[in-house]
Amino acid sequence: MTSLRRIKIEISVAALLFFSGIIFGYFSAVHFPEISKIFEMMREIMKPVGEMSRAEMMLYILINNSLKTFLAIVLGVFLAIFPVFFLFSNGFIIGMLYELTKEKFGLLGYLLAILPHGILEIPALLISGALGIRMGYISIQALRGMASFREELRGALEAYLKLIFPLLLVASFIETFITTLLIGL
């Protein structure tokens, strides 16, 4: 399994992209109120999820997050374009949602909606993004004969199975059964 110490630079880059996305999303929503149309589109897309049973909702959240984090790793081989977009856009949505919901829910309500499951989900996103960034770097190094792509991919997939997926499993449970109670859904 790829050691987290071995990818600490990539984790730092992933965190920078994610938190830059939060800031950019927040200020975009502040300065461009029409961005709320994106929020409304997201609500429409997610409406069927709210009508699911709790077990179906948990499975939906788990599959959605598992697929995206897996793709962030695997598609990182293409110059890390997908993981960079994945990290920034997830941050952007979090920042945008805060600005668009702060009047209704306030900071405490927003944090109650994000933190219980986010404590596990955000590290899973950052680690998968970091592994995807690493795969982009390694794919270039492998073309030059300077790294073993297969070994790196094996380590990244092992990290996915042993660390990222379990974090997402617990986070999806918390998001479905605890976060929804905290925010009154």
Short mmCIF file of C-alpha atoms in Angstrom, two decimals:
data_model
loop_
_atom_site.label_atom_id
_atom_site.label_comp_id
_atom_site.label_asym_id
_atom_site.label_seq_id
_atom_site.Cartn_x
_atom_site.Cartn_y
_atom_site.Cartn_z
CA MET A 1 0.00 0.00 0.00
CA THR A 2 1.25 3.47 -0.81
CA SER A 3 2.36 5.11 2.42
CA LEU A 4 0.79 8.47 3.21
CA ARG A 5 4.26 9.74 4.10
CA ARG A 6 5.36 8.87 0.59
CA ILE A 7 2.68 11.09 -0.93
CA LYS A 8 2.83 13.98 1.54
CA ILE A 9 3.69 16.49 -1.21
CA GLU A 10 0.77 15.25 -3.31
CA ILE A 11 -1.52 15.45 -0.26
CA SER A 12 -0.40 19.05 0.27
CA VAL A 13 -1.13 19.85 -3.39
CA ALA A 14 -4.51 18.11 -3.10
CA ALA A 15 -5.39 20.11 0.02
CA LEU A 16 -4.33 23.34 -1.67
CA LEU A 17 -6.54 22.59 -4.68
CA PHE A 18 -9.49 21.61 -2.48
CA PHE A 19 -9.28 24.63 -0.18
CA SER A 20 -8.67 26.94 -3.15
CA GLY A 21 -11.88 25.55 -4.60
CA ILE A 22 -13.74 26.34 -1.36
CA ILE A 23 -12.52 29.94 -1.41
CA PHE A 24 -13.20 30.35 -5.12
CA GLY A 25 -16.67 28.79 -4.78
CA TYR A 26 -17.56 31.07 -1.88
CA PHE A 27 -16.40 34.26 -3.59
CA SER A 28 -17.94 33.23 -6.91
CA ALA A 29 -21.31 32.88 -5.18
CA VAL A 30 -20.82 36.24 -3.42
CA HIS A 31 -19.89 38.15 -6.57
CA PHE A 32 -22.01 36.26 -9.09
CA PRO A 33 -25.43 35.60 -7.51
CA GLU A 34 -26.61 33.95 -10.71
CA ILE A 35 -24.39 31.03 -9.71
CA SER A 36 -27.29 30.01 -7.49
CA LYS A 37 -28.74 28.48 -10.67
CA ILE A 38 -26.06 25.78 -10.36
CA PHE A 39 -27.27 25.12 -6.82
CA GLU A 40 -30.86 24.84 -8.03
CA MET A 41 -29.80 22.42 -10.79
CA MET A 42 -27.94 20.32 -8.21
CA ARG A 43 -31.05 20.26 -5.99
CA GLU A 44 -33.18 19.11 -8.92
CA ILE A 45 -30.69 16.38 -9.81
CA MET A 46 -30.52 15.22 -6.18
CA LYS A 47 -34.29 15.34 -5.56
CA PRO A 48 -34.81 11.60 -6.26
CA VAL A 49 -32.12 10.77 -3.67
CA GLY A 50 -34.22 12.45 -0.97
CA GLU A 51 -37.10 10.12 -1.83
CA MET A 52 -35.01 6.96 -1.36
CA SER A 53 -35.11 4.75 1.70
CA ARG A 54 -32.20 5.29 4.08
CA ALA A 55 -30.51 2.07 2.91
CA GLU A 56 -30.87 3.07 -0.75
CA MET A 57 -29.58 6.56 0.03
CA MET A 58 -26.54 5.17 1.81
CA LEU A 59 -25.81 2.84 -1.09
CA TYR A 60 -26.24 5.68 -3.59
CA ILE A 61 -23.87 7.96 -1.64
CA LEU A 62 -21.33 5.15 -1.22
CA ILE A 63 -21.37 4.18 -4.91
CA ASN A 64 -21.21 7.81 -6.06
CA ASN A 65 -18.28 8.72 -3.80
CA SER A 66 -16.49 5.41 -4.34
CA LEU A 67 -16.67 5.72 -8.11
CA LYS A 68 -15.46 9.32 -8.14
CA THR A 69 -12.55 8.68 -5.79
CA PHE A 70 -11.59 5.57 -7.76
CA LEU A 71 -11.66 7.55 -11.01
CA ALA A 72 -9.60 10.32 -9.40
CA ILE A 73 -6.87 7.74 -8.82
CA VAL A 74 -7.05 5.79 -12.07
CA LEU A 75 -7.59 8.74 -14.42
CA GLY A 76 -4.70 10.54 -12.78
CA VAL A 77 -2.46 8.78 -15.28
CA PHE A 78 -3.57 11.37 -17.85
CA LEU A 79 -1.35 14.16 -16.48
CA ALA A 80 -3.44 14.34 -13.28
CA ILE A 81 -6.10 16.43 -15.04
CA PHE A 82 -9.09 14.58 -13.56
CA PRO A 83 -7.90 14.60 -9.92
CA VAL A 84 -7.08 18.31 -10.14
CA PHE A 85 -10.58 19.03 -11.46
CA PHE A 86 -12.12 16.61 -8.93
CA LEU A 87 -10.45 18.28 -5.95
CA PHE A 88 -11.07 21.86 -7.03
CA SER A 89 -14.70 21.26 -8.04
CA ASN A 90 -15.55 19.47 -4.78
CA GLY A 91 -14.10 22.40 -2.86
CA PHE A 92 -15.92 24.85 -5.13
CA ILE A 93 -19.26 23.22 -4.37
CA ILE A 94 -18.63 23.34 -0.61
CA GLY A 95 -17.70 27.02 -0.76
CA MET A 96 -20.60 27.89 -3.02
CA LEU A 97 -23.10 26.02 -0.85
CA TYR A 98 -21.96 27.86 2.25
CA GLU A 99 -22.59 31.25 0.67
CA LEU A 100 -25.95 30.16 -0.75
CA THR A 101 -27.21 28.61 2.50
CA LYS A 102 -25.64 30.71 5.27
CA GLU A 103 -28.62 33.03 5.69
CA LYS A 104 -31.01 30.12 6.11
CA PHE A 105 -28.84 27.81 8.22
CA GLY A 106 -25.99 29.94 9.57
CA LEU A 107 -22.47 28.71 10.12
CA LEU A 108 -23.45 26.18 12.80
CA GLY A 109 -26.16 24.63 10.62
CA TYR A 110 -23.79 24.47 7.69
CA LEU A 111 -21.08 22.82 9.79
CA LEU A 112 -23.61 20.31 11.16
CA ALA A 113 -24.46 19.41 7.57
CA ILE A 114 -20.81 19.00 6.49
CA LEU A 115 -18.61 17.99 9.40
CA PRO A 116 -20.06 14.73 10.78
CA HIS A 117 -19.43 12.80 7.57
CA GLY A 118 -16.91 15.28 6.13
CA ILE A 119 -14.38 14.42 8.83
CA LEU A 120 -13.97 11.09 7.04
CA GLU A 121 -15.07 11.93 3.51
CA ILE A 122 -12.79 14.93 2.98
CA PRO A 123 -9.60 13.01 3.89
CA ALA A 124 -10.74 10.22 1.54
CA LEU A 125 -11.18 12.80 -1.25
CA LEU A 126 -7.80 14.37 -0.52
CA ILE A 127 -5.97 11.04 -0.42
CA SER A 128 -7.60 9.77 -3.62
CA GLY A 129 -6.83 13.07 -5.35
CA ALA A 130 -3.25 12.91 -4.09
CA LEU A 131 -2.90 9.35 -5.39
CA GLY A 132 -4.28 10.49 -8.75
CA ILE A 133 -1.78 13.34 -8.87
CA ARG A 134 0.94 10.84 -8.00
CA MET A 135 -0.23 8.55 -10.81
CA GLY A 136 0.07 11.44 -13.25
CA TYR A 137 3.64 12.08 -12.14
CA ILE A 138 4.52 8.37 -12.17
CA SER A 139 3.07 7.86 -15.65
CA ILE A 140 5.50 10.47 -16.97
CA GLN A 141 8.37 8.93 -15.01
CA ALA A 142 7.46 5.45 -16.28
CA LEU A 143 7.58 6.65 -19.89
CA ARG A 144 11.13 7.77 -19.20
CA GLY A 145 11.96 4.40 -17.63
CA MET A 146 12.43 6.02 -14.23
CA ALA A 147 9.55 4.41 -12.30
CA SER A 148 7.44 1.28 -12.15
CA PHE A 149 3.93 2.26 -13.14
CA ARG A 150 2.44 -1.14 -12.30
CA GLU A 151 3.89 -1.12 -8.78
CA GLU A 152 2.61 2.41 -8.12
CA LEU A 153 -0.85 1.58 -9.45
CA ARG A 154 -0.98 -1.55 -7.31
CA GLY A 155 -0.05 0.50 -4.22
CA ALA A 156 -2.65 3.16 -5.04
CA LEU A 157 -5.41 0.59 -5.55
CA GLU A 158 -4.45 -1.14 -2.32
CA ALA A 159 -4.69 2.21 -0.52
CA TYR A 160 -8.10 2.67 -2.10
CA LEU A 161 -9.34 -0.69 -0.84
CA LYS A 162 -7.76 -0.57 2.62
CA LEU A 163 -8.15 3.12 3.47
CA ILE A 164 -10.29 5.21 1.11
CA PHE A 165 -13.23 2.82 0.63
CA PRO A 166 -13.58 2.08 4.37
CA LEU A 167 -13.56 5.83 5.11
CA LEU A 168 -16.25 6.36 2.48
CA LEU A 169 -18.31 3.46 3.82
CA VAL A 170 -18.42 4.92 7.34
CA ALA A 171 -18.91 8.47 5.97
CA SER A 172 -21.90 7.34 3.87
CA PHE A 173 -23.45 5.74 6.95
CA ILE A 174 -22.93 8.93 8.98
CA GLU A 175 -24.23 11.14 6.15
CA THR A 176 -27.34 9.01 5.73
CA PHE A 177 -28.27 8.24 9.31
CA ILE A 178 -26.69 10.99 11.45
CA THR A 179 -26.21 14.10 9.31
CA THR A 180 -29.79 13.91 8.04
CA LEU A 181 -31.04 13.84 11.66
CA LEU A 182 -28.85 16.78 12.61
CA ILE A 183 -30.13 18.96 9.77
CA GLY A 184 -33.72 17.75 10.01
CA LEU A 185 -34.17 15.83 6.76
#
